[in-house]
Amino acid sequence: MNLFYAAYGFSLCLGLLCVLFVSVWSSYWRGGFAWDGSFLQFNWHPVLMVSGLVVLYGSAAIVFRVPSTWKHRKYIWKLVHGGLMFLALLLSVLGLCAVFDFHKAFYIPDLYSVHSWVGLMTVVIFSFQWVLGLAGFLFPCTPLWFRSTIKPFHMWLGKAILILSLTSCISGINEKLLLTLNGSTGELYSSLPAEAKFVNFLGVLIVTFGMVIFGILSYKKWQRPETNEAVHPLLNDIRP
Amino acid sequence: MNLFYAAYGFSLCLGLLCVLFVSVWSSYWRGGFAWDGSFLQFNWHPVLMVSGLVVLYGSAAIVFRVPSTWKHRKYIWKLVHGGLMFLALLLSVLGLCAVFDFHKAFYIPDLYSVHSWVGLMTVVIFSFQWVLGLAGFLFPCTPLWFRSTIKPFHMWLGKAILILSLTSCISGINEKLLLTLNGSTGELYSSLPAEAKFVNFLGVLIVTFGMVIFGILSYKKWQRPETNEAVHPLLNDIRP
């Protein structure tokens, strides 16, 4: 149990560091934020994607693992899980809007890089997963056979989305540094200026966060004990 | 069981397609292969990394899940697993040599991009995991408490390495296309020439392969039934 809280605390610290680092990158090195189609609007893209698609998503994925939640009704934590995931999805969609608006203003084609293909694939699959999760686990009228059938699929797809998120974020960070540092700033990425070191380290933080979240999800002993799985999702585990 | 073989067959097809696509990319669009420090030596890098660090690694990770292997002694499949992983590691190290030699010949600094940081991190952790696996599961003198302690860690780290591999490969493909298409060829990546479409699709194949491997690893019912876990790793499951 202590080991769980150590891992959980570590994941929270890493998540906060990721948000801090990506915000400092956008505000200190890239000039801050705006929503006007300029480079400053683009700066929302990494911040929203890292915060939503990686940190909030990863944190929402492990809420059922926290032992102090096991004494509450499970459906409360399903609502928390679904709510946090909705927020993660919202931030991700806003992050996409930021980059599409920026592209439009600068006549840059959309969706040409493998980063953008995998990134869009991530958000589309995430949207599908959220709707499926809502239909399968929160709608009162959902048949139980449907719920039990999709549960392993939901758990697998949840992990797969996190993998896609990590892949999208690292390839996106790499793309941004290659285009920016080798372009307008005059500082080559290959000369590893301070910004490059800082943001490369952000990349290491992001993948480490992902690995810790996978560790927490993988360790069977940390799973919430199953109770009354046969009854309805909104009624099971009716301890007060 | 039929669903397992469908997923397994799908993963094999995807893996073969990944190797085929990355080989066609390097040979048809990038001029083929050599080991002389030229661009043609670089071309070994994506082929060896995708083949070793993703496809062979992923295929080796799931050998214990194949039901037709369950009638054999487990240690035989441990040797197969360890052997395939060694081959995957060897290909990955050769892939690193290819890019380091190329950098040396062209005076390009090593290890400046987030792709290279995460990629090197992947191979270093993979090497550590292989040595740990050898010591923990194949050495006859290893105490059983050590084996049972590291087993969940080994399984988690194995998945984490696959995530890192996928992340490294996608960011590397993105980097290569950005530098090559926007550089010497005169065809902008953003205009999505045939090479870009083909290689972006390779990226989608790679992440899909990774997702299917995770699916196979995640589904509990497909795990090899545990037998005689208390006895020695080289002696357990002694059915002929």
CSV table of N, CA and C in Angstrom, one decimal, chain A residues 108-118 121 125 152 156-157 159-161 163-164 166-167 170-175 177-179 182 189-192 196-197 199-201 203-204 207-208 210-212 214-216 218-220 223, chain B residues 108-118 121 125 152 156-157 159-161 163-164 166-167 170-175 177-179 182 189-192 196-197 199-201 203-204 207-208 210-212 214-216 218-220 223:
chain,number,residue,atom,x,y,z
A,108,ILE,N,-0.7,27.4,-43.6
A,108,ILE,CA,0.1,26.1,-43.5
A,108,ILE,C,-0.8,24.9,-43.6
A,109,PRO,N,-0.5,24.0,-44.5
A,109,PRO,CA,-1.4,22.8,-44.6
A,109,PRO,C,-1.6,22.1,-43.3
A,110,ASP,N,-2.8,21.6,-43.1
A,110,ASP,CA,-3.1,20.7,-41.9
A,110,ASP,C,-2.7,19.3,-42.2
A,111,LEU,N,-2.4,18.6,-41.1
A,111,LEU,CA,-2.3,17.1,-41.2
A,111,LEU,C,-1.4,16.6,-42.2
A,112,TYR,N,-0.2,17.1,-42.3
A,112,TYR,CA,0.7,16.5,-43.2
A,112,TYR,C,1.8,15.6,-42.6
A,113,SER,N,2.1,15.8,-41.3
A,113,SER,CA,3.2,15.0,-40.6
A,113,SER,C,2.6,13.8,-40.0
A,114,VAL,N,3.5,12.8,-39.7
A,114,VAL,CA,3.1,11.6,-39.0
A,114,VAL,C,2.7,12.0,-37.6
A,115,HIS,N,3.3,13.0,-37.1
A,115,HIS,CA,2.8,13.5,-35.7
A,115,HIS,C,1.3,13.8,-35.8
A,116,SER,N,0.9,14.6,-36.8
A,116,SER,CA,-0.5,15.0,-36.9
A,116,SER,C,-1.4,13.9,-37.2
A,117,TRP,N,-0.9,12.9,-38.0
A,117,TRP,CA,-1.8,11.7,-38.3
A,117,TRP,C,-2.0,10.9,-37.0
A,118,VAL,N,-0.9,10.6,-36.3
A,118,VAL,CA,-1.1,9.8,-35.0
A,118,VAL,C,-1.8,10.7,-34.0
A,121,MET,N,-5.5,10.7,-34.8
A,121,MET,CA,-6.0,9.3,-34.5
A,121,MET,C,-6.2,9.1,-33.0
A,125,ILE,N,-9.9,8.4,-31.5
A,125,ILE,CA,-10.1,7.1,-30.7
A,125,ILE,C,-10.5,7.5,-29.3
A,152,PRO,N,-13.1,-5.4,-20.8
A,152,PRO,CA,-11.7,-5.6,-21.1
A,152,PRO,C,-11.3,-4.8,-22.3
A,156,TRP,N,-8.3,-2.0,-22.3
A,156,TRP,CA,-7.2,-2.1,-23.3
A,156,TRP,C,-7.1,-0.8,-24.1
A,157,LEU,N,-8.3,-0.3,-24.6
A,157,LEU,CA,-8.2,0.9,-25.4
A,157,LEU,C,-7.8,2.1,-24.6
A,159,LYS,N,-5.5,2.1,-22.3
A,159,LYS,CA,-4.0,2.0,-22.3
A,159,LYS,C,-3.5,2.4,-23.7
A,160,ALA,N,-4.1,1.9,-24.7
A,160,ALA,CA,-3.7,2.2,-26.1
A,160,ALA,C,-3.7,3.7,-26.4
A,161,ILE,N,-4.7,4.3,-25.9
A,161,ILE,CA,-4.8,5.8,-26.1
A,161,ILE,C,-3.7,6.5,-25.4
A,163,ILE,N,-0.7,5.3,-24.9
A,163,ILE,CA,0.5,5.1,-25.7
A,163,ILE,C,0.5,6.1,-26.9
A,164,LEU,N,-0.7,6.2,-27.5
A,164,LEU,CA,-0.8,7.1,-28.7
A,164,LEU,C,-0.6,8.6,-28.3
A,166,LEU,N,1.3,9.6,-25.7
A,166,LEU,CA,2.8,9.8,-25.5
A,166,LEU,C,3.5,9.9,-26.8
A,167,THR,N,3.2,9.0,-27.8
A,167,THR,CA,3.8,9.0,-29.1
A,167,THR,C,3.6,10.4,-29.8
A,170,ILE,N,5.6,13.3,-27.9
A,170,ILE,CA,7.1,13.3,-28.2
A,170,ILE,C,7.4,13.7,-29.6
A,171,SER,N,6.6,13.1,-30.6
A,171,SER,CA,6.9,13.5,-32.0
A,171,SER,C,6.5,14.9,-32.2
A,172,GLY,N,5.5,15.5,-31.5
A,172,GLY,CA,5.2,16.9,-31.7
A,172,GLY,C,6.2,17.8,-31.2
A,173,ILE,N,6.7,17.5,-30.0
A,173,ILE,CA,7.8,18.3,-29.4
A,173,ILE,C,9.0,18.3,-30.3
A,174,ASN,N,9.4,17.1,-30.8
A,174,ASN,CA,10.5,17.0,-31.7
A,174,ASN,C,10.3,17.9,-32.9
A,175,GLU,N,9.1,17.8,-33.5
A,175,GLU,CA,8.8,18.6,-34.7
A,175,GLU,C,8.8,20.1,-34.4
A,177,LEU,N,10.5,21.7,-32.1
A,177,LEU,CA,11.9,22.2,-31.9
A,177,LEU,C,12.7,22.2,-33.2
A,178,LEU,N,12.5,21.2,-34.1
A,178,LEU,CA,13.2,21.1,-35.4
A,178,LEU,C,12.8,22.3,-36.2
A,179,LEU,N,11.5,22.6,-36.3
A,179,LEU,CA,11.0,23.7,-37.1
A,179,LEU,C,11.4,25.1,-36.6
A,182,ASN,N,15.6,25.5,-35.9
A,182,ASN,CA,16.4,25.5,-37.1
A,182,ASN,C,15.8,26.5,-38.1
A,189,TYR,N,19.0,23.5,-33.5
A,189,TYR,CA,18.7,22.4,-32.5
A,189,TYR,C,19.9,21.6,-32.2
A,190,SER,N,20.7,21.3,-33.2
A,190,SER,CA,21.8,20.4,-33.0
A,190,SER,C,22.9,21.0,-32.1
A,191,SER,N,22.9,22.4,-31.9
A,191,SER,CA,23.8,23.0,-30.9
A,191,SER,C,23.3,22.9,-29.5
A,192,LEU,N,22.2,22.3,-29.3
A,192,LEU,CA,21.5,22.2,-28.0
A,192,LEU,C,21.5,23.4,-27.1
A,196,ALA,N,16.4,23.9,-26.0
A,196,ALA,CA,16.4,22.5,-26.5
A,196,ALA,C,16.6,21.5,-25.3
A,197,LYS,N,17.6,21.8,-24.5
A,197,LYS,CA,17.8,20.9,-23.3
A,197,LYS,C,16.6,20.9,-22.4
A,199,VAL,N,13.5,21.5,-23.1
A,199,VAL,CA,12.3,20.8,-23.7
A,199,VAL,C,12.6,19.3,-23.9
A,200,ASN,N,13.8,18.9,-24.3
A,200,ASN,CA,14.1,17.5,-24.3
A,200,ASN,C,13.9,16.9,-23.0
A,201,PHE,N,14.2,17.6,-21.9
A,201,PHE,CA,14.0,17.1,-20.6
A,201,PHE,C,12.5,16.9,-20.3
A,203,GLY,N,10.4,16.1,-22.6
A,203,GLY,CA,10.1,14.9,-23.2
A,203,GLY,C,10.4,13.7,-22.3
A,204,VAL,N,11.5,13.7,-21.7
A,204,VAL,CA,11.9,12.6,-20.7
A,204,VAL,C,10.9,12.5,-19.6
A,207,VAL,N,7.5,10.9,-20.9
A,207,VAL,CA,7.5,9.4,-21.1
A,207,VAL,C,7.7,8.7,-19.7
A,208,THR,N,8.4,9.4,-18.8
A,208,THR,CA,8.5,8.8,-17.4
A,208,THR,C,7.2,8.8,-16.7
A,210,GLY,N,4.3,8.6,-18.2
A,210,GLY,CA,3.5,7.5,-18.9
A,210,GLY,C,3.9,6.2,-18.3
A,211,MET,N,5.2,5.9,-18.2
A,211,MET,CA,5.7,4.6,-17.7
A,211,MET,C,5.2,4.4,-16.2
A,212,VAL,N,5.2,5.4,-15.4
A,212,VAL,CA,4.7,5.2,-14.0
A,212,VAL,C,3.2,4.9,-14.0
A,214,PHE,N,1.5,3.5,-16.4
A,214,PHE,CA,1.4,2.1,-16.8
A,214,PHE,C,1.8,1.1,-15.7
A,215,GLY,N,2.8,1.5,-14.9
A,215,GLY,CA,3.1,0.6,-13.8
A,215,GLY,C,2.0,0.5,-12.8
A,216,ILE,N,1.3,1.6,-12.5
A,216,ILE,CA,0.2,1.6,-11.6
A,216,ILE,C,-1.0,0.8,-12.2
A,218,SER,N,-0.7,-1.7,-14.4
A,218,SER,CA,-0.3,-3.0,-14.6
A,218,SER,C,-0.3,-3.9,-13.4
A,219,TYR,N,0.0,-3.3,-12.2
A,219,TYR,CA,0.2,-4.2,-11.0
A,219,TYR,C,-1.2,-4.6,-10.5
A,220,LYS,N,-1.4,-5.9,-10.6
A,220,LYS,CA,-2.7,-6.5,-10.3
A,220,LYS,C,-3.2,-6.2,-8.9
A,223,GLN,N,-5.4,-3.2,-8.1
A,223,GLN,CA,-6.7,-3.0,-8.7
A,223,GLN,C,-7.8,-2.9,-7.6
B,108,ILE,N,27.8,15.6,-37.8
B,108,ILE,CA,26.5,16.0,-37.2
B,108,ILE,C,26.6,15.6,-35.7
B,109,PRO,N,26.3,16.6,-34.8
B,109,PRO,CA,26.3,16.2,-33.4
B,109,PRO,C,25.4,15.0,-33.1
B,110,ASP,N,25.8,14.2,-32.1
B,110,ASP,CA,24.9,13.1,-31.7
B,110,ASP,C,24.0,13.6,-30.6
B,111,LEU,N,22.9,12.9,-30.5
B,111,LEU,CA,22.0,13.0,-29.3
B,111,LEU,C,21.6,14.5,-29.0
B,112,TYR,N,21.1,15.2,-29.9
B,112,TYR,CA,20.6,16.5,-29.6
B,112,TYR,C,19.1,16.6,-29.6
B,113,SER,N,18.4,15.7,-30.3
B,113,SER,CA,16.9,15.8,-30.4
B,113,SER,C,16.2,15.0,-29.3
B,114,VAL,N,15.0,15.3,-29.0
B,114,VAL,CA,14.2,14.6,-28.0
B,114,VAL,C,14.0,13.1,-28.5
B,115,HIS,N,14.0,13.0,-29.8
B,115,HIS,CA,13.9,11.6,-30.4
B,115,HIS,C,15.1,10.8,-30.0
B,116,SER,N,16.3,11.4,-30.0
B,116,SER,CA,17.5,10.7,-29.7
B,116,SER,C,17.6,10.4,-28.2
B,117,TRP,N,17.2,11.4,-27.4
B,117,TRP,CA,17.2,11.2,-26.0
B,117,TRP,C,16.3,10.0,-25.6
B,118,VAL,N,15.1,10.0,-26.1
B,118,VAL,CA,14.1,9.0,-25.7
B,118,VAL,C,14.6,7.6,-26.3
B,121,MET,N,17.4,6.3,-24.3
B,121,MET,CA,16.8,5.8,-23.0
B,121,MET,C,16.2,4.4,-23.2
B,125,ILE,N,17.5,1.1,-21.3
B,125,ILE,CA,16.6,0.4,-20.4
B,125,ILE,C,16.3,-1.0,-20.9
B,152,PRO,N,6.7,-9.0,-11.5
B,152,PRO,CA,5.8,-7.9,-11.9
B,152,PRO,C,6.6,-6.8,-12.5
B,156,TRP,N,6.1,-5.2,-16.2
B,156,TRP,CA,5.8,-3.7,-16.4
B,156,TRP,C,6.9,-3.1,-17.2
B,157,LEU,N,8.1,-3.4,-16.9
B,157,LEU,CA,9.2,-2.7,-17.7
B,157,LEU,C,9.2,-3.1,-19.1
B,159,LYS,N,6.5,-3.8,-20.9
B,159,LYS,CA,5.5,-2.9,-21.6
B,159,LYS,C,6.0,-1.5,-21.8
B,160,ALA,N,6.7,-1.0,-20.7
B,160,ALA,CA,7.2,0.4,-20.8
B,160,ALA,C,8.2,0.5,-21.9
B,161,ILE,N,9.0,-0.5,-22.1
B,161,ILE,CA,10.0,-0.4,-23.2
B,161,ILE,C,9.3,-0.3,-24.5
B,163,ILE,N,6.4,0.9,-25.1
B,163,ILE,CA,5.9,2.3,-25.3
B,163,ILE,C,7.0,3.2,-25.7
B,164,LEU,N,8.2,3.1,-25.1
B,164,LEU,CA,9.3,4.0,-25.4
B,164,LEU,C,9.7,3.7,-26.9
B,166,LEU,N,7.9,2.6,-29.4
B,166,LEU,CA,6.9,3.2,-30.3
B,166,LEU,C,7.1,4.8,-30.4
B,167,THR,N,7.3,5.4,-29.2
B,167,THR,CA,7.5,6.8,-29.2
B,167,THR,C,8.8,7.2,-29.9
B,170,ILE,N,8.2,6.7,-33.9
B,170,ILE,CA,7.3,7.8,-34.5
B,170,ILE,C,8.0,9.1,-34.6
B,171,SER,N,8.7,9.5,-33.5
B,171,SER,CA,9.3,10.8,-33.4
B,171,SER,C,10.5,10.8,-34.4
B,172,GLY,N,11.2,9.6,-34.6
B,172,GLY,CA,12.3,9.5,-35.5
B,172,GLY,C,11.9,9.6,-36.9
B,173,ILE,N,10.8,8.9,-37.3
B,173,ILE,CA,10.2,9.0,-38.6
B,173,ILE,C,9.8,10.4,-39.0
B,174,ASN,N,9.2,11.1,-38.0
B,174,ASN,CA,8.8,12.5,-38.2
B,174,ASN,C,10.0,13.4,-38.4
B,175,GLU,N,11.1,13.1,-37.6
B,175,GLU,CA,12.3,13.9,-37.7
B,175,GLU,C,12.9,13.7,-39.1
B,177,LEU,N,11.6,12.7,-41.9
B,177,LEU,CA,10.8,13.3,-43.0
B,177,LEU,C,11.0,14.8,-43.0
B,178,LEU,N,10.9,15.4,-41.9
B,178,LEU,CA,11.1,16.9,-41.8
B,178,LEU,C,12.4,17.3,-42.3
B,179,LEU,N,13.5,16.6,-41.9
B,179,LEU,CA,14.8,17.0,-42.3
B,179,LEU,C,15.1,16.7,-43.8
B,182,ASN,N,12.1,18.5,-46.4
B,182,ASN,CA,12.2,20.0,-46.4
B,182,ASN,C,13.7,20.4,-46.7
B,189,TYR,N,7.6,18.6,-47.1
B,189,TYR,CA,6.8,17.6,-46.3
B,189,TYR,C,5.3,18.0,-46.3
B,190,SER,N,5.1,19.3,-46.2
B,190,SER,CA,3.7,19.8,-46.1
B,190,SER,C,2.9,19.7,-47.3
B,191,SER,N,3.6,19.4,-48.5
B,191,SER,CA,2.9,19.2,-49.7
B,191,SER,C,2.5,17.7,-49.9
B,192,LEU,N,2.8,16.9,-48.9
B,192,LEU,CA,2.5,15.5,-48.8
B,192,LEU,C,2.8,14.7,-50.1
B,196,ALA,N,5.9,10.9,-48.4
B,196,ALA,CA,5.4,11.3,-47.1
B,196,ALA,C,4.2,10.5,-46.7
B,197,LYS,N,3.3,10.3,-47.7
B,197,LYS,CA,2.0,9.6,-47.4
B,197,LYS,C,2.4,8.1,-47.1
B,199,VAL,N,5.2,6.9,-45.8
B,199,VAL,CA,5.9,6.8,-44.5
B,199,VAL,C,5.0,7.2,-43.3
B,200,ASN,N,4.1,8.1,-43.6
B,200,ASN,CA,3.1,8.4,-42.5
B,200,ASN,C,2.2,7.2,-42.3
B,201,PHE,N,1.9,6.5,-43.3
B,201,PHE,CA,1.1,5.3,-43.2
B,201,PHE,C,1.9,4.2,-42.4
B,203,GLY,N,3.9,4.9,-40.1
B,203,GLY,CA,3.8,5.3,-38.7
B,203,GLY,C,2.5,4.8,-38.1
B,204,VAL,N,1.4,4.9,-38.9
B,204,VAL,CA,0.1,4.4,-38.4
B,204,VAL,C,0.2,2.8,-38.2
B,207,VAL,N,2.1,2.1,-34.8
B,207,VAL,CA,1.3,2.3,-33.6
B,207,VAL,C,0.2,1.3,-33.5
B,208,THR,N,-0.4,0.9,-34.7
B,208,THR,CA,-1.4,-0.1,-34.6
B,208,THR,C,-0.8,-1.5,-34.2
B,210,GLY,N,1.7,-1.8,-32.2
B,210,GLY,CA,1.9,-1.7,-30.8
B,210,GLY,C,0.6,-1.9,-30.0
B,211,MET,N,-0.5,-1.3,-30.5
B,211,MET,CA,-1.7,-1.4,-29.8
B,211,MET,C,-2.2,-2.8,-29.8
B,212,VAL,N,-2.0,-3.6,-30.9
B,212,VAL,CA,-2.5,-5.0,-30.9
B,212,VAL,C,-1.6,-5.8,-29.9
B,214,PHE,N,-0.2,-4.7,-27.2
B,214,PHE,CA,-0.7,-4.4,-25.9
B,214,PHE,C,-2.1,-5.1,-25.6
B,215,GLY,N,-2.9,-5.2,-26.6
B,215,GLY,CA,-4.2,-5.9,-26.4
B,215,GLY,C,-3.9,-7.3,-26.0
B,216,ILE,N,-3.0,-8.0,-26.7
B,216,ILE,CA,-2.7,-9.4,-26.4
B,216,ILE,C,-2.1,-9.5,-25.0
B,218,SER,N,-2.6,-7.5,-22.5
B,218,SER,CA,-3.5,-7.0,-21.5
B,218,SER,C,-4.6,-8.0,-21.1
B,219,TYR,N,-5.0,-8.8,-22.1
B,219,TYR,CA,-6.2,-9.7,-21.8
B,219,TYR,C,-5.8,-10.9,-21.0
B,220,LYS,N,-6.3,-10.8,-19.7
B,220,LYS,CA,-5.9,-11.8,-18.7
B,220,LYS,C,-6.2,-13.3,-19.2
B,223,GLN,N,-3.4,-15.2,-20.8
B,223,GLN,CA,-2.1,-15.5,-20.2
B,223,GLN,C,-1.8,-17.0,-20.0
